[in-house]
Amino acid sequence: MTVTAFALVRLRNLFAVVMLSGIFSLLAAVLYVVLDAVDVAFTEAAVGAGIATVLMLGTLALTTGVVKEAPRKPLAALLIVSLTGALLIFGTLDMPPYGDPNAPIHHHVAPRYIEKSGSEVGPPNIVTSVLASYRGYDTLGEVTVIFTAAAGILILLGGRRRPGKKRRTAGKTGG
Amino acid sequence: MKSKPVLRVTSKLLIPAIMLFALYVQFHGDFGPGGGFQAGVIFASAFILYALIFDIDTARKVVPAWMMRVGLASGLLLYAGVGVVGLLLGGKYLDYSVLADNPVIGQHLGITLIEFGVGVTVASAMITIFYLFAGQGRQPEDS
């Protein structure tokens, strides 16, 4: 993953960048599988490696395939990124080791979900019951986000393409 | 892409399998990994493959853009509507236990319904976005 990330930064050919970001997503999905987060891995593989790559390629077809050289070396940006990265790594130093049963996250609501979801909600996949039932509001919010995103793109790109030219049929809104 | 018979035949074989797998992921999400989000994306990818191999105008004839917009809204409405039905039946918003006599069956029904809503919205959103991106830069026939 690190090699892919560095290659992503260095490459100037955007087609290769899109392909590499797809590979990066797939590697991330493999990482999630290793961490036993199968549902997340599934989503990452489908959305990150699949749909996002296709959409990027669609964008590339509309624009250009090679990035323009930056006018100057962005040293300030490098400094800010390094600082933020260092802070984030510093933050992880306090985290409990992976798989520690005494970690706070395992003592909040997780035991209740694991013990009760079988009798309260039913599905054997606890992820589903947490997502759809215990955290129903959150999932409703996520769906609303997707709806809003698609609606926003519809407004931005799906409107009338020729300003000054009247729409032929008022009732039909195909785009 | 009329000159690529291998791609055409292979995609014709693959697309039904992809859609069937999407439905499996959709309705088997209670038991294994998966759910509305993943199923919606997989379902959309079947159509995107179709639009890539054949033409996007052909894909538009199969799934018109207005149908995707209807799906986009109706999935979200289905999700929110299940919550409202729960309210009307005397429970809390998005509490599915009141949907049936047995709370567990009610939960199951509610989860299936809202996951279906999620799937419809996600698939419609992905196909809509793809249509819009891929349809740029060419003269659309009906907008």
GROMACS .gro file of C-alpha atoms in nm:
model
  318
    1MET     CA    1   0.000   0.000   0.000
    2THR     CA    2   0.282   0.239   0.085
    3VAL     CA    3   0.452   0.172  -0.249
    4THR     CA    4   0.123   0.234  -0.428
    5ALA     CA    5   0.070   0.557  -0.238
    6PHE     CA    6   0.415   0.691  -0.326
    7ALA     CA    7   0.370   0.591  -0.687
    8LEU     CA    8   0.035   0.774  -0.683
    9VAL     CA    9   0.202   1.094  -0.568
   10ARG     CA   10   0.492   1.075  -0.813
   11LEU     CA   11   0.303   0.980  -1.129
   12ARG     CA   12   0.203   1.248  -1.376
   13ASN     CA   13  -0.009   1.032  -1.605
   14LEU     CA   14  -0.359   1.053  -1.464
   15PHE     CA   15  -0.477   0.733  -1.629
   16ALA     CA   16  -0.213   0.539  -1.438
   17VAL     CA   17  -0.307   0.732  -1.124
   18VAL     CA   18  -0.669   0.621  -1.155
   19MET     CA   19  -0.566   0.259  -1.206
   20LEU     CA   20  -0.329   0.275  -0.910
   21SER     CA   21  -0.593   0.427  -0.685
   22GLY     CA   22  -0.814   0.133  -0.775
   23ILE     CA   23  -0.533  -0.101  -0.674
   24PHE     CA   24  -0.491   0.099  -0.353
   25SER     CA   25  -0.861   0.051  -0.275
   26LEU     CA   26  -0.834  -0.321  -0.335
   27LEU     CA   27  -0.532  -0.341  -0.103
   28ALA     CA   28  -0.730  -0.147   0.159
   29ALA     CA   29  -1.013  -0.398   0.119
   30VAL     CA   30  -0.767  -0.680   0.181
   31LEU     CA   31  -0.649  -0.495   0.492
   32TYR     CA   32  -1.008  -0.474   0.618
   33VAL     CA   33  -1.053  -0.847   0.560
   34VAL     CA   34  -0.741  -0.909   0.766
   35LEU     CA   35  -0.896  -0.693   1.040
   36ASP     CA   36  -1.215  -0.907   1.020
   37ALA     CA   37  -1.425  -0.616   0.895
   38VAL     CA   38  -1.580  -0.805   0.606
   39ASP     CA   39  -1.869  -0.564   0.549
   40VAL     CA   40  -1.637  -0.266   0.524
   41ALA     CA   41  -1.406  -0.458   0.292
   42PHE     CA   42  -1.700  -0.540   0.071
   43THR     CA   43  -1.798  -0.176   0.046
   44GLU     CA   44  -1.442  -0.065  -0.016
   45ALA     CA   45  -1.393  -0.316  -0.295
   46ALA     CA   46  -1.725  -0.230  -0.461
   47VAL     CA   47  -1.722   0.148  -0.421
   48GLY     CA   48  -1.355   0.238  -0.400
   49ALA     CA   49  -1.214  -0.003  -0.653
   50GLY     CA   50  -1.515  -0.035  -0.879
   51ILE     CA   51  -1.743   0.264  -0.907
   52ALA     CA   52  -1.490   0.533  -0.815
   53THR     CA   53  -1.248   0.410  -1.082
   54VAL     CA   54  -1.519   0.417  -1.348
   55LEU     CA   55  -1.626   0.767  -1.246
   56MET     CA   56  -1.265   0.888  -1.249
   57LEU     CA   57  -1.219   0.744  -1.597
   58GLY     CA   58  -1.536   0.921  -1.705
   59THR     CA   59  -1.397   1.246  -1.570
   60LEU     CA   60  -1.064   1.183  -1.745
   61ALA     CA   61  -1.246   1.136  -2.073
   62LEU     CA   62  -1.396   1.482  -2.027
   63THR     CA   63  -1.078   1.658  -1.920
   64THR     CA   64  -0.712   1.594  -1.991
   65GLY     CA   65  -0.496   1.294  -1.911
   66VAL     CA   66  -0.173   1.454  -1.794
   67VAL     CA   67  -0.136   1.684  -1.497
   68LYS     CA   68   0.025   2.024  -1.545
   69GLU     CA   69   0.350   2.095  -1.366
   70ALA     CA   70   0.306   2.294  -1.048
   71PRO     CA   71   0.457   2.642  -1.080
   72ARG     CA   72   0.667   2.607  -0.763
   73LYS     CA   73   0.761   2.342  -0.512
   74PRO     CA   74   0.493   2.357  -0.241
   75LEU     CA   75   0.716   2.349   0.067
   76ALA     CA   76   0.455   2.496   0.302
   77ALA     CA   77   0.208   2.225   0.202
   78LEU     CA   78   0.468   1.956   0.268
   79LEU     CA   79   0.536   2.108   0.611
   80ILE     CA   80   0.165   2.116   0.703
   81VAL     CA   81   0.110   1.761   0.583
   82SER     CA   82   0.413   1.632   0.775
   83LEU     CA   83   0.301   1.813   1.090
   84THR     CA   84  -0.052   1.675   1.065
   85GLY     CA   85   0.081   1.327   1.000
   86ALA     CA   86   0.317   1.348   1.296
   87LEU     CA   87   0.029   1.466   1.518
   88LEU     CA   88  -0.190   1.178   1.402
   89ILE     CA   89   0.085   0.924   1.468
   90PHE     CA   90   0.141   1.085   1.809
   91GLY     CA   91  -0.231   1.042   1.875
   92THR     CA   92  -0.215   0.671   1.799
   93LEU     CA   93   0.053   0.621   2.067
   94ASP     CA   94  -0.217   0.641   2.336
   95MET     CA   95  -0.438   0.388   2.165
   96PRO     CA   96  -0.474   0.046   2.326
   97PRO     CA   97  -0.308  -0.237   2.133
   98TYR     CA   98  -0.511  -0.400   1.859
   99GLY     CA   99  -0.738  -0.672   1.994
  100ASP     CA  100  -0.701  -0.565   2.357
  101PRO     CA  101  -1.019  -0.685   2.533
  102ASN     CA  102  -0.990  -0.407   2.794
  103ALA     CA  103  -0.998  -0.129   2.535
  104PRO     CA  104  -1.273   0.126   2.605
  105ILE     CA  105  -1.448   0.057   2.276
  106HIS     CA  106  -1.524  -0.297   2.388
  107HIS     CA  107  -1.694  -0.179   2.706
  108HIS     CA  108  -1.933   0.087   2.582
  109VAL     CA  109  -2.228  -0.056   2.389
  110ALA     CA  110  -2.056  -0.338   2.206
  111PRO     CA  111  -2.121  -0.609   2.470
  112ARG     CA  112  -2.491  -0.523   2.474
  113TYR     CA  113  -2.512  -0.550   2.096
  114ILE     CA  114  -2.329  -0.879   2.095
  115GLU     CA  115  -2.537  -1.031   2.376
  116LYS     CA  116  -2.881  -0.896   2.298
  117SER     CA  117  -2.902  -0.844   1.923
  118GLY     CA  118  -2.979  -1.209   1.862
  119SER     CA  119  -3.293  -1.198   2.073
  120GLU     CA  120  -3.390  -0.834   2.020
  121VAL     CA  121  -3.336  -0.791   1.648
  122GLY     CA  122  -3.274  -1.136   1.510
  123PRO     CA  123  -3.030  -1.134   1.217
  124PRO     CA  124  -2.721  -1.345   1.279
  125ASN     CA  125  -2.508  -1.071   1.122
  126ILE     CA  126  -2.469  -0.823   1.409
  127VAL     CA  127  -2.334  -0.559   1.172
  128THR     CA  128  -2.668  -0.558   0.995
  129SER     CA  129  -2.869  -0.526   1.314
  130VAL     CA  130  -2.650  -0.245   1.444
  131LEU     CA  131  -2.659  -0.059   1.113
  132ALA     CA  132  -3.025  -0.099   1.037
  133SER     CA  133  -3.190  -0.115   1.375
  134TYR     CA  134  -2.985   0.021   1.664
  135ARG     CA  135  -2.828   0.287   1.446
  136GLY     CA  136  -3.124   0.335   1.214
  137TYR     CA  137  -3.101   0.713   1.229
  138ASP     CA  138  -2.738   0.709   1.122
  139THR     CA  139  -2.810   0.488   0.824
  140LEU     CA  140  -3.105   0.707   0.730
  141GLY     CA  141  -2.864   0.999   0.738
  142GLU     CA  142  -2.617   0.816   0.516
  143VAL     CA  143  -2.883   0.737   0.260
  144THR     CA  144  -2.987   1.102   0.270
  145VAL     CA  145  -2.625   1.199   0.203
  146ILE     CA  146  -2.615   0.975  -0.104
  147PHE     CA  147  -2.948   1.113  -0.220
  148THR     CA  148  -2.823   1.469  -0.172
  149ALA     CA  149  -2.499   1.394  -0.358
  150ALA     CA  150  -2.683   1.253  -0.656
  151ALA     CA  151  -2.932   1.540  -0.648
  152GLY     CA  152  -2.648   1.792  -0.635
  153ILE     CA  153  -2.476   1.635  -0.935
  154LEU     CA  154  -2.809   1.632  -1.115
  155ILE     CA  155  -2.846   2.005  -1.051
  156LEU     CA  156  -2.487   2.082  -1.151
  157LEU     CA  157  -2.456   1.863  -1.461
  158GLY     CA  158  -2.804   1.751  -1.551
  159GLY     CA  159  -2.963   2.088  -1.612
  160ARG     CA  160  -3.006   2.248  -1.949
  161ARG     CA  161  -2.679   2.226  -2.136
  162ARG     CA  162  -2.747   2.494  -2.393
  163PRO     CA  163  -2.828   2.822  -2.220
  164GLY     CA  164  -3.066   3.034  -2.419
  165LYS     CA  165  -3.212   2.732  -2.597
  166LYS     CA  166  -3.552   2.637  -2.472
  167ARG     CA  167  -3.622   2.285  -2.357
  168ARG     CA  168  -3.810   2.091  -2.613
  169THR     CA  169  -4.044   1.912  -2.378
  170ALA     CA  170  -4.127   2.062  -2.044
  171GLY     CA  171  -4.257   1.750  -1.878
  172LYS     CA  172  -3.976   1.518  -1.983
  173THR     CA  173  -3.665   1.555  -1.772
  174GLY     CA  174  -3.439   1.285  -1.910
  175GLY     CA  175  -3.072   1.363  -1.888
  176MET     CA  176  -1.835  -0.125  -2.965
  177LYS     CA  177  -1.981  -0.345  -3.232
  178SER     CA  178  -1.643  -0.487  -3.333
  179LYS     CA  179  -1.565  -0.655  -3.000
  180PRO     CA  180  -1.763  -0.980  -3.000
  181VAL     CA  181  -1.564  -1.129  -2.711
  182LEU     CA  182  -1.645  -0.835  -2.483
  183ARG     CA  183  -2.009  -0.835  -2.588
  184VAL     CA  184  -2.067  -1.204  -2.531
  185THR     CA  185  -1.871  -1.215  -2.204
  186SER     CA  186  -2.054  -0.916  -2.062
  187LYS     CA  187  -2.386  -1.067  -2.166
  188LEU     CA  188  -2.292  -1.375  -1.965
  189LEU     CA  189  -2.165  -1.172  -1.672
  190ILE     CA  190  -2.439  -0.913  -1.630
  191PRO     CA  191  -2.716  -1.152  -1.517
  192ALA     CA  192  -2.473  -1.313  -1.274
  193ILE     CA  193  -2.375  -0.972  -1.134
  194MET     CA  194  -2.739  -0.874  -1.087
  195LEU     CA  195  -2.823  -1.205  -0.924
  196PHE     CA  196  -2.526  -1.163  -0.691
  197ALA     CA  197  -2.647  -0.812  -0.606
  198LEU     CA  198  -2.987  -0.949  -0.508
  199TYR     CA  199  -2.817  -1.219  -0.302
  200VAL     CA  200  -2.607  -0.958  -0.122
  201GLN     CA  201  -2.918  -0.748  -0.072
  202PHE     CA  202  -3.138  -1.011   0.087
  203HIS     CA  203  -2.872  -1.226   0.246
  204GLY     CA  204  -2.728  -0.926   0.431
  205ASP     CA  205  -2.896  -1.044   0.750
  206PHE     CA  206  -2.688  -1.359   0.753
  207GLY     CA  207  -2.361  -1.275   0.586
  208PRO     CA  208  -2.163  -0.970   0.491
  209GLY     CA  209  -2.352  -0.731   0.272
  210GLY     CA  210  -2.655  -0.513   0.274
  211GLY     CA  211  -2.820  -0.236   0.086
  212PHE     CA  212  -2.514  -0.023   0.020
  213GLN     CA  213  -2.304  -0.300  -0.128
  214ALA     CA  214  -2.593  -0.452  -0.319
  215GLY     CA  215  -2.687  -0.117  -0.467
  216VAL     CA  216  -2.334  -0.057  -0.589
  217ILE     CA  217  -2.305  -0.406  -0.738
  218PHE     CA  218  -2.641  -0.370  -0.909
  219ALA     CA  219  -2.537  -0.034  -1.050
  220SER     CA  220  -2.207  -0.178  -1.170
  221ALA     CA  221  -2.398  -0.430  -1.381
  222PHE     CA  222  -2.569  -0.144  -1.563
  223ILE     CA  223  -2.247   0.054  -1.589
  224LEU     CA  224  -2.078  -0.247  -1.748
  225TYR     CA  225  -2.368  -0.268  -1.992
  226ALA     CA  226  -2.335   0.100  -2.074
  227LEU     CA  227  -1.959   0.066  -2.122
  228ILE     CA  228  -1.974  -0.234  -2.352
  229PHE     CA  229  -2.281  -0.138  -2.549
  230ASP     CA  230  -2.360   0.228  -2.590
  231ILE     CA  231  -2.475   0.464  -2.319
  232ASP     CA  232  -2.774   0.554  -2.535
  233THR     CA  233  -2.869   0.186  -2.546
  234ALA     CA  234  -2.839   0.174  -2.168
  235ARG     CA  235  -3.060   0.479  -2.143
  236LYS     CA  236  -3.324   0.293  -2.340
  237VAL     CA  237  -3.304  -0.001  -2.098
  238VAL     CA  238  -3.308   0.211  -1.784
  239PRO     CA  239  -3.435   0.561  -1.856
  240ALA     CA  240  -3.287   0.843  -1.651
  241TRP     CA  241  -3.624   0.948  -1.513
  242MET     CA  242  -3.673   0.599  -1.370
  243MET     CA  243  -3.345   0.635  -1.183
  244ARG     CA  244  -3.457   0.970  -1.041
  245VAL     CA  245  -3.782   0.814  -0.924
  246GLY     CA  246  -3.583   0.531  -0.767
  247LEU     CA  247  -3.345   0.776  -0.606
  248ALA     CA  248  -3.626   0.945  -0.419
  249SER     CA  249  -3.847   0.642  -0.357
  250GLY     CA  250  -3.571   0.445  -0.184
  251LEU     CA  251  -3.517   0.722   0.067
  252LEU     CA  252  -3.893   0.766   0.104
  253LEU     CA  253  -3.931   0.392   0.168
  254TYR     CA  254  -3.670   0.412   0.444
  255ALA     CA  255  -3.828   0.716   0.607
  256GLY     CA  256  -4.176   0.575   0.545
  257VAL     CA  257  -4.099   0.259   0.741
  258GLY     CA  258  -4.011   0.486   1.032
  259VAL     CA  259  -4.338   0.675   0.995
  260VAL     CA  260  -4.536   0.351   0.981
  261GLY     CA  261  -4.368   0.254   1.305
  262LEU     CA  262  -4.481   0.586   1.452
  263LEU     CA  263  -4.839   0.533   1.336
  264LEU     CA  264  -4.845   0.185   1.486
  265GLY     CA  265  -4.755   0.328   1.823
  266GLY     CA  266  -4.381   0.275   1.839
  267LYS     CA  267  -4.088   0.509   1.816
  268TYR     CA  268  -3.950   0.641   1.487
  269LEU     CA  269  -3.751   0.365   1.310
  270ASP     CA  270  -3.849   0.115   1.579
  271TYR     CA  271  -3.946  -0.191   1.376
  272SER     CA  272  -4.069  -0.407   1.662
  273VAL     CA  273  -4.425  -0.281   1.621
  274LEU     CA  274  -4.443  -0.375   1.252
  275ALA     CA  275  -4.554  -0.730   1.332
  276ASP     CA  276  -4.702  -0.916   1.626
  277ASN     CA  277  -4.369  -1.071   1.710
  278PRO     CA  278  -4.102  -0.806   1.776
  279VAL     CA  279  -3.826  -1.013   1.613
  280ILE     CA  280  -4.032  -1.069   1.299
  281GLY     CA  281  -4.115  -0.698   1.299
  282GLN     CA  282  -3.747  -0.613   1.324
  283HIS     CA  283  -3.671  -0.852   1.042
  284LEU     CA  284  -3.942  -0.703   0.822
  285GLY     CA  285  -3.829  -0.351   0.899
  286ILE     CA  286  -3.463  -0.426   0.829
  287THR     CA  287  -3.546  -0.598   0.501
  288LEU     CA  288  -3.758  -0.302   0.392
  289ILE     CA  289  -3.510  -0.032   0.483
  290GLU     CA  290  -3.220  -0.226   0.333
  291PHE     CA  291  -3.422  -0.251   0.014
  292GLY     CA  292  -3.474   0.125   0.029
  293VAL     CA  293  -3.102   0.177   0.077
  294GLY     CA  294  -3.024  -0.051  -0.215
  295VAL     CA  295  -3.267   0.123  -0.450
  296THR     CA  296  -3.136   0.467  -0.359
  297VAL     CA  297  -2.768   0.370  -0.389
  298ALA     CA  298  -2.814   0.191  -0.721
  299SER     CA  299  -3.015   0.479  -0.863
  300ALA     CA  300  -2.764   0.734  -0.738
  301MET     CA  301  -2.468   0.547  -0.890
  302ILE     CA  302  -2.641   0.499  -1.226
  303THR     CA  303  -2.757   0.862  -1.230
  304ILE     CA  304  -2.406   0.989  -1.157
  305PHE     CA  305  -2.260   0.761  -1.422
  306TYR     CA  306  -2.515   0.871  -1.681
  307LEU     CA  307  -2.440   1.234  -1.606
  308PHE     CA  308  -2.062   1.193  -1.623
  309ALA     CA  309  -2.066   0.972  -1.930
  310GLY     CA  310  -2.330   1.182  -2.100
  311GLN     CA  311  -2.125   1.501  -2.079
  312GLY     CA  312  -1.956   1.619  -2.393
  313ARG     CA  313  -2.205   1.462  -2.627
  314GLN     CA  314  -2.541   1.583  -2.741
  315PRO     CA  315  -2.809   1.411  -2.535
  316GLU     CA  316  -3.114   1.313  -2.728
  317ASP     CA  317  -3.378   1.414  -2.479
  318SER     CA  318  -3.282   1.691  -2.246
   0.00000   0.00000   0.00000
